C-alpha positions as CSV (number, residue, x, y, z in Angstrom):
1,M,29.0,-0.5,18.3
2,D,29.1,-2.5,15.1
3,D,26.7,-2.4,12.2
4,K,24.6,-5.4,13.5
5,Q,24.0,-3.6,16.8
6,R,22.9,-0.3,14.9
7,V,20.5,-2.4,13.0
8,K,19.0,-4.0,15.9
9,I,18.4,-0.8,17.7
10,S,16.9,0.8,14.6
11,K,14.4,-2.0,14.1
12,F,13.6,-1.6,17.9
13,L,13.1,2.2,17.6
14,S,10.8,1.6,14.4
15,L,8.8,-0.6,16.2
16,V,8.3,1.6,19.3
17,L,8.2,5.0,17.4
18,R,6.1,3.9,14.3
19,H,4.1,0.7,15.4
20,N,4.0,-0.1,19.0
21,P,5.0,2.4,21.8
22,A,4.0,0.0,24.5
23,A,6.9,-2.3,23.5
24,A,9.1,0.3,25.4
25,N,6.3,1.8,27.7
26,V,6.3,5.1,26.2
27,V,3.6,7.4,25.0
28,L,3.9,9.5,21.7
29,D,2.4,12.9,22.0
30,E,0.0,14.0,19.0
31,H,3.0,14.8,16.7
32,G,4.7,11.3,17.4
33,W,7.3,12.5,19.7
34,A,8.5,10.4,23.0
35,S,10.6,11.5,25.6
36,V,14.4,10.3,25.0
37,Q,14.7,9.3,28.7
38,A,11.4,7.6,28.8
39,L,12.3,5.4,25.7
40,L,15.8,4.5,27.2
41,D,14.0,3.7,30.5
42,G,11.4,1.6,28.5
43,A,13.8,-0.1,26.4
44,A,15.8,-1.2,29.5
45,A,12.9,-2.7,31.2
46,A,11.9,-4.6,28.3
47,G,15.4,-6.1,28.1
48,R,16.9,-3.9,25.5
49,K,19.4,-1.8,26.9
50,I,20.5,1.2,24.8
51,S,22.9,3.5,25.9
52,H,22.1,7.6,25.3
53,D,25.4,7.6,23.0
54,D,24.0,4.8,21.1
55,L,20.7,6.1,20.3
56,L,22.4,9.2,19.3
57,D,24.8,7.1,17.1
58,V,21.7,5.5,15.4
59,V,19.8,8.7,14.6
60,A,22.9,10.2,13.4
61,T,24.3,7.5,11.3
62,S,21.3,5.9,9.9
63,P,21.4,5.9,6.0
64,K,17.5,6.5,5.8
65,Q,17.5,9.1,8.4
66,R,14.4,7.5,10.0
67,F,14.3,9.4,13.3
68,A,14.5,12.9,14.3
69,L,15.5,14.4,17.7
70,S,13.9,17.6,18.7
71,D,16.0,20.8,18.6
72,D,16.7,20.5,22.5
73,G,17.7,16.7,22.1
74,L,15.1,15.6,24.7
75,R,12.6,14.0,22.4
76,I,12.6,11.6,19.3
77,R,10.4,10.5,16.7
78,A,10.2,8.7,13.7
79,S,9.9,10.8,10.5
80,Q,7.5,8.8,8.6
81,G,5.9,5.0,8.4
82,H,3.5,5.2,11.3
83,S,0.7,2.7,11.9
84,V,-0.4,4.3,15.2
85,S,-2.3,7.7,14.9
86,V,0.0,10.8,14.8
87,D,0.0,14.1,12.9
88,L,3.7,14.9,11.9
89,G,2.7,18.3,11.0
90,Y,4.3,18.2,7.6
91,E,2.6,21.0,5.3
92,P,1.6,20.1,1.6
93,S,4.7,20.5,-0.8
94,V,5.0,20.6,-4.4
95,P,6.8,17.3,-5.5
96,P,9.3,16.7,-8.4
97,N,7.4,16.1,-11.6
98,V,8.2,12.5,-11.3
99,L,8.5,10.2,-8.2
100,Y,9.5,6.6,-7.7
101,H,8.3,3.7,-5.7
102,G,10.1,0.5,-5.3
103,T,8.4,-2.8,-4.8
104,Y,8.6,-6.5,-5.8
105,A,7.2,-8.6,-9.0
106,D,4.4,-10.3,-6.8
107,V,2.4,-7.1,-6.2
108,V,3.0,-5.3,-9.5
109,D,-0.1,-6.5,-11.3
110,L,-2.3,-5.4,-8.3
111,I,-0.5,-2.0,-8.1
112,L,-1.0,-1.5,-11.7
113,T,-4.8,-2.3,-11.3
114,D,-5.5,-0.6,-8.0
115,G,-2.9,1.9,-7.4
116,L,-0.5,2.4,-4.7
117,K,-2.3,2.4,-1.2
118,K,-1.1,3.4,2.2
119,M,-2.5,0.1,3.7
120,N,-1.8,0.1,7.3
121,R,0.2,3.5,7.4
122,H,-0.6,7.2,7.0
123,H,0.8,7.5,3.7
124,V,2.2,6.0,0.5
125,H,5.9,6.5,0.6
126,L,7.7,7.7,-2.7
127,S,11.4,8.5,-3.7
128,S,12.5,11.3,-5.5
129,D,15.3,9.2,-7.2
130,V,15.6,5.9,-8.9
131,E,18.3,4.6,-6.6
132,T,16.6,5.1,-3.4
133,A,13.5,3.2,-4.7
134,T,15.6,0.4,-6.1
135,Q,17.0,-0.1,-2.3
136,V,13.3,-0.1,-0.9
137,G,12.1,-2.3,-3.6
138,A,15.0,-5.1,-3.0
139,R,13.8,-5.7,0.6
140,R,11.7,-8.5,-0.6
141,G,13.8,-9.9,-3.9
142,P,14.4,-8.3,-7.3
143,P,13.2,-4.9,-7.3
144,V,10.5,-3.3,-9.6
145,I,10.6,0.2,-10.1
146,L,7.5,2.4,-10.6
147,K,7.3,5.7,-12.0
148,I,4.8,8.2,-10.6
149,D,3.5,11.1,-12.5
150,A,3.4,13.4,-9.6
151,S,2.9,16.4,-11.7
152,A,-0.3,15.4,-13.2
153,M,-1.6,14.2,-9.7
154,V,-0.9,17.7,-8.5
155,D,-2.9,19.0,-11.5
156,Q,-5.7,16.7,-10.1
157,G,-5.7,18.0,-6.7
158,Y,-3.7,15.5,-4.9
159,A,-1.6,16.4,-2.0
160,F,1.9,15.7,-1.4
161,F,4.0,16.1,1.7
162,V,7.8,15.5,2.1
163,S,9.1,14.2,5.5
164,A,12.1,15.3,7.3
165,N,14.4,12.6,5.7
166,G,13.3,13.4,2.0
167,V,10.5,10.8,1.6
168,W,7.8,12.0,-0.1
169,L,4.3,11.1,1.3
170,T,0.7,11.1,-0.4
171,D,-2.6,9.3,0.7
172,H,-2.9,7.1,-2.8
173,V,-1.6,7.0,-6.1
174,P,-4.2,5.9,-8.6
175,P,-3.2,3.4,-11.2
176,N,-3.6,5.9,-14.2
177,F,-0.5,7.9,-12.7
178,I,1.7,4.8,-12.4
179,S,3.9,3.2,-15.0
180,K,6.6,0.5,-14.7
181,I,10.1,1.2,-15.8
């Protein structure tokens, strides 16, 4: 399988496992898990044939590690980024003192005024390093990197969670904890 096919499958998995399970006629349980076989069958019925080996390849080789398989390999879920209601079961964690958020120039002034909001997702996504934030921010043009004072947020009672693929999650980042790098 080539990289173009991997990306195509990854985008379809993101759609189904994060936003629209009905696109593959699957049901997510309360923690976001779907049956691998139901996903493969539903994808085929939707005209997107994905082999079991290709699915495993996408999960294993994805640089962002967006998906996780259950220990028995029978279920799959997205690690974060859901707009559908799920409880990923992540326990509160103490973040590094500083986290980062990559974005683009058109929204920086609004973020610095209103803070980072989760919008239609369950959490705001933050990175523990500038490189990852830069990659995220570059999706829509030249990236702008924001520095988040996570230590001060924890001191003020804000909760953080870390996803299976290392993305830091929180409900909201008020503007007083944000600075532009």
